[in-house]
PDB file of C-alpha atoms in Angstrom:
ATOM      1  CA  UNK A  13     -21.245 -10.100  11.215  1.00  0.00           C
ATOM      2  CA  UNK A  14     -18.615  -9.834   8.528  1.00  0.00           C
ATOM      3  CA  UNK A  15     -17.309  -6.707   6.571  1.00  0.00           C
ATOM      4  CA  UNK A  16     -15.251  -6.084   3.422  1.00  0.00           C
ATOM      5  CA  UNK A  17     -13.169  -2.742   3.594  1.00  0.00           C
ATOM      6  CA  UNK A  18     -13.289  -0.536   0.459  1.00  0.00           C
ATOM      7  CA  UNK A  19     -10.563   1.944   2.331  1.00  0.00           C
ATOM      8  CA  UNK A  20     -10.112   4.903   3.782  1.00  0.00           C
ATOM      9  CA  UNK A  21     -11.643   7.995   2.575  1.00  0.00           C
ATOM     10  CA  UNK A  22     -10.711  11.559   3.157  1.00  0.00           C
ATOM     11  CA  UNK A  23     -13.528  12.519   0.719  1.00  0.00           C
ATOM     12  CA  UNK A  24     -15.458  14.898   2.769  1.00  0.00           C
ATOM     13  CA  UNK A  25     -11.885  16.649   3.756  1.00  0.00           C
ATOM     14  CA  UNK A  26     -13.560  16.741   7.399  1.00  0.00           C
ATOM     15  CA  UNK A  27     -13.224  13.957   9.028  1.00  0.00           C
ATOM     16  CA  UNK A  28     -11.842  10.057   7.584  1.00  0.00           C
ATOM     17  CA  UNK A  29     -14.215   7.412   7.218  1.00  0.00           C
ATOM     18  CA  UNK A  30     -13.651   3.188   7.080  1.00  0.00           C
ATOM     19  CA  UNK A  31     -15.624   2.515   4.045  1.00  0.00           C
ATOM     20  CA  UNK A  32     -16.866  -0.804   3.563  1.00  0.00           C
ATOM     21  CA  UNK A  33     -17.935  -2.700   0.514  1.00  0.00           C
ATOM     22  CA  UNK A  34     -21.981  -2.883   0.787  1.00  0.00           C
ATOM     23  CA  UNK A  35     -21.483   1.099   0.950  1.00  0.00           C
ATOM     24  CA  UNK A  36     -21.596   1.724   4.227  1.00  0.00           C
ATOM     25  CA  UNK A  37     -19.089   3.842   6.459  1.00  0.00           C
ATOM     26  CA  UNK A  38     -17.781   3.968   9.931  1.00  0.00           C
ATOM     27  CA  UNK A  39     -16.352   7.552  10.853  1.00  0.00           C
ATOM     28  CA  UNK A  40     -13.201   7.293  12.717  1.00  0.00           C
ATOM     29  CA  UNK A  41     -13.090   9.498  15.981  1.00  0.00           C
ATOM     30  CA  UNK A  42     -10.205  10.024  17.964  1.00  0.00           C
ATOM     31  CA  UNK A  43     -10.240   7.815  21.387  1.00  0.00           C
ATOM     32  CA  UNK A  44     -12.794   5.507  19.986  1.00  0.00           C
ATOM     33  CA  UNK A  45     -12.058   1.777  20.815  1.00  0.00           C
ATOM     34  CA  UNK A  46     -11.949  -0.140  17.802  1.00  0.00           C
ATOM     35  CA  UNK A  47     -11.114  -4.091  17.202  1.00  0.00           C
ATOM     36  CA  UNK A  48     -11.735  -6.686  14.473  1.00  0.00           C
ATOM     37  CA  UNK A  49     -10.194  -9.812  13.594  1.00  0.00           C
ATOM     38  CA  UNK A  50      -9.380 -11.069   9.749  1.00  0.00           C
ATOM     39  CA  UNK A  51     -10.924 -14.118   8.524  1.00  0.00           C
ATOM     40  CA  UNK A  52      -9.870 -16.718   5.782  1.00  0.00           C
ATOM     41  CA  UNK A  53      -8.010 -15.308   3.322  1.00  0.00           C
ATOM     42  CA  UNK A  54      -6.784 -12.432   1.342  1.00  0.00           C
ATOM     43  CA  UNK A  55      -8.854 -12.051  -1.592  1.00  0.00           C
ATOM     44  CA  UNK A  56      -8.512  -9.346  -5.364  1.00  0.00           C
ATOM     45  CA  UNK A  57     -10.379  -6.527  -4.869  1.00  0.00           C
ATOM     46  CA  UNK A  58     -11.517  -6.294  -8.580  1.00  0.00           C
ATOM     47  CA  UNK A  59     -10.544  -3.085 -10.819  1.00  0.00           C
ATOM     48  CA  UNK A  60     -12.923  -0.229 -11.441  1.00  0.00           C
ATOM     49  CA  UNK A  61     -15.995  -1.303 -10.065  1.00  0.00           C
ATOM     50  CA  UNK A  62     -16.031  -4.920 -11.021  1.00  0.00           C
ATOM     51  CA  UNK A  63     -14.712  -7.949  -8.919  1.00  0.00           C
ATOM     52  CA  UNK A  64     -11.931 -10.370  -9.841  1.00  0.00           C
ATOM     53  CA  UNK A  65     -13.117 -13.052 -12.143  1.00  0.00           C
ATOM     54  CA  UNK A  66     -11.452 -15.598 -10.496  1.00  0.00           C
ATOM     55  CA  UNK A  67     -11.507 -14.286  -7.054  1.00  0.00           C
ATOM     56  CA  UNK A  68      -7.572 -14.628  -6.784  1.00  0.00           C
ATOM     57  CA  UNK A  69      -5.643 -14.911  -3.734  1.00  0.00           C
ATOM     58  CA  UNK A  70      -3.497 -12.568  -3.119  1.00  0.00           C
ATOM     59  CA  UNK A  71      -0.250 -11.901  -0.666  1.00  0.00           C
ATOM     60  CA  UNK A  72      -1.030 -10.496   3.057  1.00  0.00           C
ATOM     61  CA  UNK A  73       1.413  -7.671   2.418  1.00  0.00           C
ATOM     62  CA  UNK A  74       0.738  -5.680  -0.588  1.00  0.00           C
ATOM     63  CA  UNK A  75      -1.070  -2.528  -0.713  1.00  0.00           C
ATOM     64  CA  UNK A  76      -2.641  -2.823  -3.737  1.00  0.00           C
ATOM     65  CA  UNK A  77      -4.972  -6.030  -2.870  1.00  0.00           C
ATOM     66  CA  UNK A  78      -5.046  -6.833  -6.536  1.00  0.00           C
ATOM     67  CA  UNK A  79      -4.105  -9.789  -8.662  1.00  0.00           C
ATOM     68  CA  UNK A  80      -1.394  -9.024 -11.338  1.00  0.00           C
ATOM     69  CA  UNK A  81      -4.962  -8.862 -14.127  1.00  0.00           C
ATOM     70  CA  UNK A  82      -6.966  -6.917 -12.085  1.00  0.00           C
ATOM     71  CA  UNK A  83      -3.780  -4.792 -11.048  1.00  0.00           C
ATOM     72  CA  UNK A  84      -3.590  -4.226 -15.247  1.00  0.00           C
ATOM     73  CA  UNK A  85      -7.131  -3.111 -15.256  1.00  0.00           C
ATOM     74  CA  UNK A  86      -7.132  -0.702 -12.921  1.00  0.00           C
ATOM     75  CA  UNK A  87      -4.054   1.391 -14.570  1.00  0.00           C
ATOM     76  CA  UNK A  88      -5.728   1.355 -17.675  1.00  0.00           C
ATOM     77  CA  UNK A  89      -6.781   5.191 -18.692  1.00  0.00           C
ATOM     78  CA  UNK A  90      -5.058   5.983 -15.570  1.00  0.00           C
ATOM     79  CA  UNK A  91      -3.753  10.000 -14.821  1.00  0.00           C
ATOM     80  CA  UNK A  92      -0.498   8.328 -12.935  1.00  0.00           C
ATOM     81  CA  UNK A  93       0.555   5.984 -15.937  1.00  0.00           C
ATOM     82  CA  UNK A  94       0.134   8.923 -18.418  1.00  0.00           C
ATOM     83  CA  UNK A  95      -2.529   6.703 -20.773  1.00  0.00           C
ATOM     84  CA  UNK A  96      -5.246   9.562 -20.657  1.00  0.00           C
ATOM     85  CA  UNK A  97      -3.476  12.409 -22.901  1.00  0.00           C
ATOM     86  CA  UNK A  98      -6.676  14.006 -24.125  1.00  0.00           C
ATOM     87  CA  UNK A  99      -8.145  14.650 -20.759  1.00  0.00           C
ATOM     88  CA  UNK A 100     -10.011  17.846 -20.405  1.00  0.00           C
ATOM     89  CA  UNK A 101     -10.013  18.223 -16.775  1.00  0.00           C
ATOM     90  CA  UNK A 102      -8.111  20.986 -15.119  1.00  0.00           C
ATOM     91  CA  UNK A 103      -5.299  19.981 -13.096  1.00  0.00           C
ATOM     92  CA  UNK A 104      -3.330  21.131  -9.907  1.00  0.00           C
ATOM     93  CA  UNK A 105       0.418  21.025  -9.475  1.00  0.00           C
ATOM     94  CA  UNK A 106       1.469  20.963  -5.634  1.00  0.00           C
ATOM     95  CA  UNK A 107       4.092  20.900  -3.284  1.00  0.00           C
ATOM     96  CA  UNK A 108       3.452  18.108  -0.367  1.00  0.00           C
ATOM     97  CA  UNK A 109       5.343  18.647   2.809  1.00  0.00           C
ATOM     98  CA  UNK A 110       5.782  15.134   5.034  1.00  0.00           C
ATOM     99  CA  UNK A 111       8.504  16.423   7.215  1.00  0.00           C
ATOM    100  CA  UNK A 112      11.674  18.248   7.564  1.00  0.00           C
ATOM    101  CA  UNK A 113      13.686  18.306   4.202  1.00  0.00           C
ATOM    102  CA  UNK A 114      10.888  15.578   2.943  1.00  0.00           C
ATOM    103  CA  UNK A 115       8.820  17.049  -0.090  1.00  0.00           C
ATOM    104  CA  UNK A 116       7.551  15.651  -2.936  1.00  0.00           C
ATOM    105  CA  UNK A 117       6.224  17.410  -6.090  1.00  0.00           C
ATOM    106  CA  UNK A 118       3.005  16.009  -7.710  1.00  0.00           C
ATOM    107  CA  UNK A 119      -0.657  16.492  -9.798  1.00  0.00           C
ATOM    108  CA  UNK A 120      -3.931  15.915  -8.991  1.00  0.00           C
ATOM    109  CA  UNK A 121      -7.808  16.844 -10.768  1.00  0.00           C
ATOM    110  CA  UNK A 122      -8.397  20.104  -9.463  1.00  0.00           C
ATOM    111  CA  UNK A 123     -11.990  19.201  -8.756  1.00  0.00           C
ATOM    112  CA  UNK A 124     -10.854  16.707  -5.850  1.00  0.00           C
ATOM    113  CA  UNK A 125      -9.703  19.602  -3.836  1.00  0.00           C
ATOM    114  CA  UNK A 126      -7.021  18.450  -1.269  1.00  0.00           C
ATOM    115  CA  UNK A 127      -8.472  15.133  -1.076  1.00  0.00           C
ATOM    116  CA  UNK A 128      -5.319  13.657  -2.687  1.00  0.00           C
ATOM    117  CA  UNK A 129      -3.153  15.453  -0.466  1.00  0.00           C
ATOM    118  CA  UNK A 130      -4.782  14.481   2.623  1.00  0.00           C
ATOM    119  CA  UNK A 131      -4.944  10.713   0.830  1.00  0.00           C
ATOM    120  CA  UNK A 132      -0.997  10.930   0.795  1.00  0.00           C
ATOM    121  CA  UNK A 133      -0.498  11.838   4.415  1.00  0.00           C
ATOM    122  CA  UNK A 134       0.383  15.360   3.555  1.00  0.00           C
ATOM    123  CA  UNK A 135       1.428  17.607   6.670  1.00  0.00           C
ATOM    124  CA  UNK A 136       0.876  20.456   4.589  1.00  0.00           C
ATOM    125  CA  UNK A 137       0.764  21.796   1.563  1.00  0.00           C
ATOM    126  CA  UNK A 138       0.654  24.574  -1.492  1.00  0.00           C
ATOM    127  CA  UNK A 139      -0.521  24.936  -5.149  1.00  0.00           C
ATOM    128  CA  UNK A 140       1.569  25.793  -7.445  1.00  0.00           C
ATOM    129  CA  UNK A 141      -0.293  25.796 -10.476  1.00  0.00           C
ATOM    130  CA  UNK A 142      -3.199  24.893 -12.620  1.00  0.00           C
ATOM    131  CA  UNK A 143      -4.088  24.307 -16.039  1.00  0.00           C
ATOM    132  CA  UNK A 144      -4.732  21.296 -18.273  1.00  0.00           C
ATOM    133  CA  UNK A 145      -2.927  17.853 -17.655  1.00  0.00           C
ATOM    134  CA  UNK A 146      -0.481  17.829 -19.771  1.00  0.00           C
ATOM    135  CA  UNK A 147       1.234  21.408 -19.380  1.00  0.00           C
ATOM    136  CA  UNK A 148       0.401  19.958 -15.623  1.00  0.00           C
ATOM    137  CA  UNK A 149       2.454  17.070 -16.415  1.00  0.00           C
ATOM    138  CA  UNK A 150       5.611  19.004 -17.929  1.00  0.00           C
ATOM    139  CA  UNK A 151       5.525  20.901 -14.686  1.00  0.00           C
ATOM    140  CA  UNK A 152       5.973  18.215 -12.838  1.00  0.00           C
ATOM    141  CA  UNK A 153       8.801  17.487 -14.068  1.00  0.00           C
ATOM    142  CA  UNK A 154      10.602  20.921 -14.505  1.00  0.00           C
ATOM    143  CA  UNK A 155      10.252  21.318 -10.737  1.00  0.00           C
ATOM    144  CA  UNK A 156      11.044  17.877  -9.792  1.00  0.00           C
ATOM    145  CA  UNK A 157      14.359  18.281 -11.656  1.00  0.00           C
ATOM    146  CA  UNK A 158      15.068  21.835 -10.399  1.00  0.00           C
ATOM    147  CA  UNK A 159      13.942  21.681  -6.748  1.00  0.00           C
ATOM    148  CA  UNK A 160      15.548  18.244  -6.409  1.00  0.00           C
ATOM    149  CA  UNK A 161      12.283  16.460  -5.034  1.00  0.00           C
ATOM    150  CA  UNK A 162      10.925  13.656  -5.907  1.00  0.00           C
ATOM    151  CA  UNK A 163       7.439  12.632  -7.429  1.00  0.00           C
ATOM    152  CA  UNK A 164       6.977   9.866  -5.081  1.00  0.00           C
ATOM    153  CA  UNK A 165       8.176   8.816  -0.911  1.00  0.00           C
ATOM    154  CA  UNK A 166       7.321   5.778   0.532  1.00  0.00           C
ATOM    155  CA  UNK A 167       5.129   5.425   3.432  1.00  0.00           C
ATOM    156  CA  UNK A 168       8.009   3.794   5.281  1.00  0.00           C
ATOM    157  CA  UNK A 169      10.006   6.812   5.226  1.00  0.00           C
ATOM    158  CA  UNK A 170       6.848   9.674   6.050  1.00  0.00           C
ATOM    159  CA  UNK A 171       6.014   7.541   9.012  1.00  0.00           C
ATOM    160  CA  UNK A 172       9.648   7.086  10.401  1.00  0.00           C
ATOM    161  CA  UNK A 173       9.364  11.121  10.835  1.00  0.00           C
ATOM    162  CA  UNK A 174       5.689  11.629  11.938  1.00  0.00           C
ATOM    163  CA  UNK A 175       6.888  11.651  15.193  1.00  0.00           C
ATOM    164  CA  UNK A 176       9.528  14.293  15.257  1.00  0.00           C
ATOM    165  CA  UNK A 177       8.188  17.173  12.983  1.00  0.00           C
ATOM    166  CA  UNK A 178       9.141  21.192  13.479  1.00  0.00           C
ATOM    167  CA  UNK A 179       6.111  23.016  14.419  1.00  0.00           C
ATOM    168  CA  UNK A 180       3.676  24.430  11.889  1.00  0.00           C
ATOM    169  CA  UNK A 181       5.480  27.429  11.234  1.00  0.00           C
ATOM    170  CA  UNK A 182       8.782  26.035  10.711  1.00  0.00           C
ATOM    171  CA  UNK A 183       7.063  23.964   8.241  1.00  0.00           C
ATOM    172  CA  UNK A 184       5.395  26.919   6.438  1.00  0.00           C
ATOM    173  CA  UNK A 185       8.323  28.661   6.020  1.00  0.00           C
ATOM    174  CA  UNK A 186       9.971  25.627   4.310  1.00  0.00           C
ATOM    175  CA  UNK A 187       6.668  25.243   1.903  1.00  0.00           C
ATOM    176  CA  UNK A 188       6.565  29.020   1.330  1.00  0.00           C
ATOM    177  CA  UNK A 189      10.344  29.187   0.450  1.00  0.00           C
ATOM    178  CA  UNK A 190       9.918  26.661  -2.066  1.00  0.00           C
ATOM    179  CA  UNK A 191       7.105  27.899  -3.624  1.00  0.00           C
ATOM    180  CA  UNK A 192       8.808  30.860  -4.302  1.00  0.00           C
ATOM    181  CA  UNK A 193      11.766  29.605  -6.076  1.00  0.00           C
ATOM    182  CA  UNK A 194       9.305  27.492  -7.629  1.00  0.00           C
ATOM    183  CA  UNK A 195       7.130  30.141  -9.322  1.00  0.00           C
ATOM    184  CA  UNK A 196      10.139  32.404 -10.434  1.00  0.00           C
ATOM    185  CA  UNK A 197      11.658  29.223 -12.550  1.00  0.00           C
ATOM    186  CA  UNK A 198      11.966  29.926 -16.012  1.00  0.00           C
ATOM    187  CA  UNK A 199      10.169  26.894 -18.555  1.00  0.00           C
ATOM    188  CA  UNK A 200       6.959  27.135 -17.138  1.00  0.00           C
ATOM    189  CA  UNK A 201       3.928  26.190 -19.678  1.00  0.00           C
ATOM    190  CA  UNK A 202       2.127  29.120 -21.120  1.00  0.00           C
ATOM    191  CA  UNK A 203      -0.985  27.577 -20.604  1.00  0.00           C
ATOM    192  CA  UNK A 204      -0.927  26.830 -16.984  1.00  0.00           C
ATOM    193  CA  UNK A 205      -1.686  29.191 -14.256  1.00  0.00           C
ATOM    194  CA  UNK A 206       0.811  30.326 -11.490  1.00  0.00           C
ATOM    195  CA  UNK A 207      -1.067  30.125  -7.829  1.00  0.00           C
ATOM    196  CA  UNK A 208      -0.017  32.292  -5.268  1.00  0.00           C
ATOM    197  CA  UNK A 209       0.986  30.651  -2.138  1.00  0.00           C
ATOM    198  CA  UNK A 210      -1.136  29.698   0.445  1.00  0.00           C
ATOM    199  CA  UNK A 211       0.437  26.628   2.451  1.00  0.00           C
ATOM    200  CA  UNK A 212      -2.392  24.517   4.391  1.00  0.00           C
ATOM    201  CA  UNK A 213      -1.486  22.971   7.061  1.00  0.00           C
ATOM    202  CA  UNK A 214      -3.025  19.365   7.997  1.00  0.00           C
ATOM    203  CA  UNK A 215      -1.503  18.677  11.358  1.00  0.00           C
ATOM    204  CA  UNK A 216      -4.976  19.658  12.980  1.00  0.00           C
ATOM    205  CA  UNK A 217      -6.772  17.274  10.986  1.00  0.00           C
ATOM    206  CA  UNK A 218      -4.360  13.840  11.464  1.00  0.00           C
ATOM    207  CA  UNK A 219      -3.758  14.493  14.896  1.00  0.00           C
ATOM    208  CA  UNK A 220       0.370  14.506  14.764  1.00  0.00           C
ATOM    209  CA  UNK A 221       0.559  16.500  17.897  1.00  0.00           C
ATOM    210  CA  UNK A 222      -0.924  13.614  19.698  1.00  0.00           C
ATOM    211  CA  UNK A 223       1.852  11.419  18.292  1.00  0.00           C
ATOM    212  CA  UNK A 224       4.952  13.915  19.442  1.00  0.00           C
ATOM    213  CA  UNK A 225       7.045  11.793  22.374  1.00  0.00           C
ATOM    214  CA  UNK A 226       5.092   8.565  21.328  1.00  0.00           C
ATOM    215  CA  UNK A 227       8.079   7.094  19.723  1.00  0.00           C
ATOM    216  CA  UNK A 228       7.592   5.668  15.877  1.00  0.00           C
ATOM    217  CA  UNK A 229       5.520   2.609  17.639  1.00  0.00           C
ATOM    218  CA  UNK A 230       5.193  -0.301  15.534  1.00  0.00           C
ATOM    219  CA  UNK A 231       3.735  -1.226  12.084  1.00  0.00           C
ATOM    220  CA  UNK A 232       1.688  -4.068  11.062  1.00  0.00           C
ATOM    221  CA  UNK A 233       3.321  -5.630   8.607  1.00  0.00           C
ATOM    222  CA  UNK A 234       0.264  -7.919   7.499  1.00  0.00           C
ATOM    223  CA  UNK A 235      -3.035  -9.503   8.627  1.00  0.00           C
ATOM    224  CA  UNK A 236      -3.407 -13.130   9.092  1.00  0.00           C
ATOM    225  CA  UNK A 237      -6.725 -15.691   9.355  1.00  0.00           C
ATOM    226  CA  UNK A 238      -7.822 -15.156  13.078  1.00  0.00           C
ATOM    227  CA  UNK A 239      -4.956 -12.333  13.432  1.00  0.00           C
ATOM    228  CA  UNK A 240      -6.320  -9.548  15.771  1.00  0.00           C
ATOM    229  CA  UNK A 241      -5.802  -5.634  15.301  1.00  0.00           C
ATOM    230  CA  UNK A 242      -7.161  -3.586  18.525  1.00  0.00           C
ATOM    231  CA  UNK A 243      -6.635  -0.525  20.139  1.00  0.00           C
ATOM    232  CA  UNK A 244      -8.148   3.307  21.117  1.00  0.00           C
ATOM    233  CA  UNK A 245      -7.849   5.696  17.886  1.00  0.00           C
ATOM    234  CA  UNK A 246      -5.281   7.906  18.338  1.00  0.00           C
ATOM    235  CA  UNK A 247      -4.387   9.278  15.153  1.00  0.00           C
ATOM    236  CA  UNK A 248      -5.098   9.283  11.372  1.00  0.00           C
ATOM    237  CA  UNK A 249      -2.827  10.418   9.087  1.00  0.00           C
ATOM    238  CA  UNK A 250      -3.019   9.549   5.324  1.00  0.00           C
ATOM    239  CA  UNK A 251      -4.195   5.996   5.087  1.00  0.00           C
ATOM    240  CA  UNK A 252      -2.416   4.873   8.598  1.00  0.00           C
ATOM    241  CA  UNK A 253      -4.069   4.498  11.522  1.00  0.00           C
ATOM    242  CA  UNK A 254      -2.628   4.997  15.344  1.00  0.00           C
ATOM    243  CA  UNK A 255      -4.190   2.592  18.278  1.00  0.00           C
ATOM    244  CA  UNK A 256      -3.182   2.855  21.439  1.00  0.00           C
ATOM    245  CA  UNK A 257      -3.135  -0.681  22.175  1.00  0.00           C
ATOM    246  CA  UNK A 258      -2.567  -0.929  25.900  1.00  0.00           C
ATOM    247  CA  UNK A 259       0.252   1.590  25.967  1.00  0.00           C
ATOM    248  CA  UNK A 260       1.856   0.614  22.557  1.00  0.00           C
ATOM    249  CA  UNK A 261       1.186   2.342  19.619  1.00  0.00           C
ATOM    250  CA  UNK A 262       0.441   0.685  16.369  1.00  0.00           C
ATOM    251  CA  UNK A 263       0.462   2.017  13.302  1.00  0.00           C
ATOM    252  CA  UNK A 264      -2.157   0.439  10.750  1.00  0.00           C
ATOM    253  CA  UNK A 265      -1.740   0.828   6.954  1.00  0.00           C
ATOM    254  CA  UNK A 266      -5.558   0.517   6.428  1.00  0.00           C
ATOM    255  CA  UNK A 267      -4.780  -0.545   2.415  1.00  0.00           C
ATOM    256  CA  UNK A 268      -3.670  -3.768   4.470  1.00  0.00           C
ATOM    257  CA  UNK A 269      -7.569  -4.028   5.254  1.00  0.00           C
ATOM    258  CA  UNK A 270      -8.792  -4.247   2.351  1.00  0.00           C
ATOM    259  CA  UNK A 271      -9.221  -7.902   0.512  1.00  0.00           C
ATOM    260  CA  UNK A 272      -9.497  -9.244   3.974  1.00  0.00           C
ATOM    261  CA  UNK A 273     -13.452 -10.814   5.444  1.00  0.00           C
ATOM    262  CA  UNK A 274     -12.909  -8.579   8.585  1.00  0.00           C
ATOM    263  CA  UNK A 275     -15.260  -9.109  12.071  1.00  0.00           C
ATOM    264  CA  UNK A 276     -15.691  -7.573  15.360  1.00  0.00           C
ATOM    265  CA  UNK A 277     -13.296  -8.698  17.422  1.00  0.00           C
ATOM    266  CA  UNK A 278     -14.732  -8.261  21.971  1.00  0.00           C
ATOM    267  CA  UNK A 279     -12.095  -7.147  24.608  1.00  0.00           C
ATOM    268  CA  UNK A 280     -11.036 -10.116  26.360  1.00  0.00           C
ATOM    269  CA  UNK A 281      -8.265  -8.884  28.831  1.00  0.00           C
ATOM    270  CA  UNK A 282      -4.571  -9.489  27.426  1.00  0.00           C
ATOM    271  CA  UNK A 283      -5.720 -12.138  25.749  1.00  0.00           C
ATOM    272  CA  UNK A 284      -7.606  -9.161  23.458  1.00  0.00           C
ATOM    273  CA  UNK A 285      -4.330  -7.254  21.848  1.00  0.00           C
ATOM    274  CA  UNK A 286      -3.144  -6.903  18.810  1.00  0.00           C
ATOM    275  CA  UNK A 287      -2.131 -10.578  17.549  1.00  0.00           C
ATOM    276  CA  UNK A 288      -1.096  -9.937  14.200  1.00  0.00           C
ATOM    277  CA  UNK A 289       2.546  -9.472  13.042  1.00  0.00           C
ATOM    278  CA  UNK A 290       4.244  -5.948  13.395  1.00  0.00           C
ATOM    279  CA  UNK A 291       7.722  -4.188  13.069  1.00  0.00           C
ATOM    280  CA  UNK A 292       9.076  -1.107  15.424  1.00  0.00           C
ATOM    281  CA  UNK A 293       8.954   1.905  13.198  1.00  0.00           C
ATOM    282  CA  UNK A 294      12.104   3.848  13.140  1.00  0.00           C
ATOM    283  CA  UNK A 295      12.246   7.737  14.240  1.00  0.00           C
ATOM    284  CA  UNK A 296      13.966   9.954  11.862  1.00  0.00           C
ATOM    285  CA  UNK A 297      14.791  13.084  11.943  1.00  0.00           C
ATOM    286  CA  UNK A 298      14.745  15.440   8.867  1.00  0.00           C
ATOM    287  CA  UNK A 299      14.089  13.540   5.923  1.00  0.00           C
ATOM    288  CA  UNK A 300      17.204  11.393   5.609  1.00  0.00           C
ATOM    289  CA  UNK A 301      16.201   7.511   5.983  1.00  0.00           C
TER     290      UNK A 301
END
């Protein structure tokens, strides 16, 4: 039988689920053996609910898995390209903690909890404020200018230090120093809402302990027809997955998934590893890359 992945979803904040196109979901439990193989080719995913017209091709290593129309579509009345002004939602304003020195400042609809966090691959976390988006917004940027952190790190640079993070409370302290410089800047917006802090900690839920001594392992870079990805769950943190693929660890990207026809793919000795092309994923210390 073949599936289409829809993603990863941290929806339920318990536990991550594969979701697949016809609706259904596969939870994804630590040790679990879990295989499939990619088939044909890479195909757009569509934008908001409807499918690419023209069911475009589209390259093997992009995250997106959307043609350059459907990629147009999709950030129409989008939050992140600032086209929804008038929204009336209440909004969050958070600190994200990847690693040491690594910290990123960002918004998200305060009625998606820490689903966004947990999305991002968020060690931990704290509010900083709420209010509506746009007073959300010029927060944003206040602290982004006056804590020096960015709005945005790459995957490439929160997995090369997955494997060497402090413990939780060194990581606590960091968040909860931070916070507090944050909340005693000057500029704020009258009309958003200082939150105490109250760092969460997500270590627990992606498994990083089980990745400490592991090395980096190695990424896939992209699936190809016939390519095979295999291995016992180890760890899920953000939208990667770890497999323990007969004493390697690889490190799946699970937005890579999705375009793809995937199918099972059956143990069959050696011959029954991971086929598909992958690159060793650096271990960094701190957040310097």
């Amino acid at each position: 039988m073949e599936w289409r992945s829809a993603g990863l979803s941290w929806a339920d904040q318990e536990r991550p689920v594969l979701v697949w196109e016809r609706g259904e979901v596969s939870p994804l439990v630590v040790g679990r053996r879990m295989g499939f193989r990619a088939v044909g080719r890479r195909q757009c995913v569509g934008a908001r609910g409807n499918p690419c017209p023209v069911a475009a091709a589209v390259p093997a290593r992009g995250t997106q898995a959307r043609c350059a129309d459907c990629a147009r579509l999709d950030r129409a009345h989008s939050v992140a390209a600032d086209t929804i002004a008038d929204d009336p939602r209440t909004y969050r304003v958070y600190l994200a903690w990847f690693g040491a020195g690594l910290v990123k400042v960002g918004i998200t609809r305060e009625e998606r909890g820490p689903a966004r966090l947990l999305e991002q691959g968020a060690v931990a976390f704290a509010w900083l404020g709420r209010g509506p988006l746009m007073a959300a917004r010029r927060a944003e940027e206040l602290l982004r200018v006056a804590l020096g952190v960015p709005d945005r790190i790459s995957y490439a640079r929160k997995r090369a230090v997955r494997a060497a993070l402090p413990d939780v409370e060194e990581r606590r302290h960091e968040l909860e120093r931070l916070h507090g410089f944050a909340l005693a800047l000057d500029g704020w917006p009258e009309s958003l809402e200082r939150v105490p802090s109250a760092v969460v900690d997500h270590g627990e839920a992606f498994g990083v302990e089980r990745l400490a001594g592991a090395g980096g392992g190695f990424a896939v870079t992209e699936l190809v027809d016939g390519g095979v990805v295999r291995g016992d769950l180890v760890a899920v943190a953000g939208p990667d997955l770890y497999l323990d693929d007969g004493g390697r660890l690889i490190v799946l990207d699970s937005r890579l998934l999705r375009g793809w026809r995937l199918e099972g793919a059956e143990s069959a000795g050696d011959a029954g590893r991971t086929t598909v092309p992958v690159r060793e994923v650096p271990v960094i210390q701190g957040g310097l890359f």
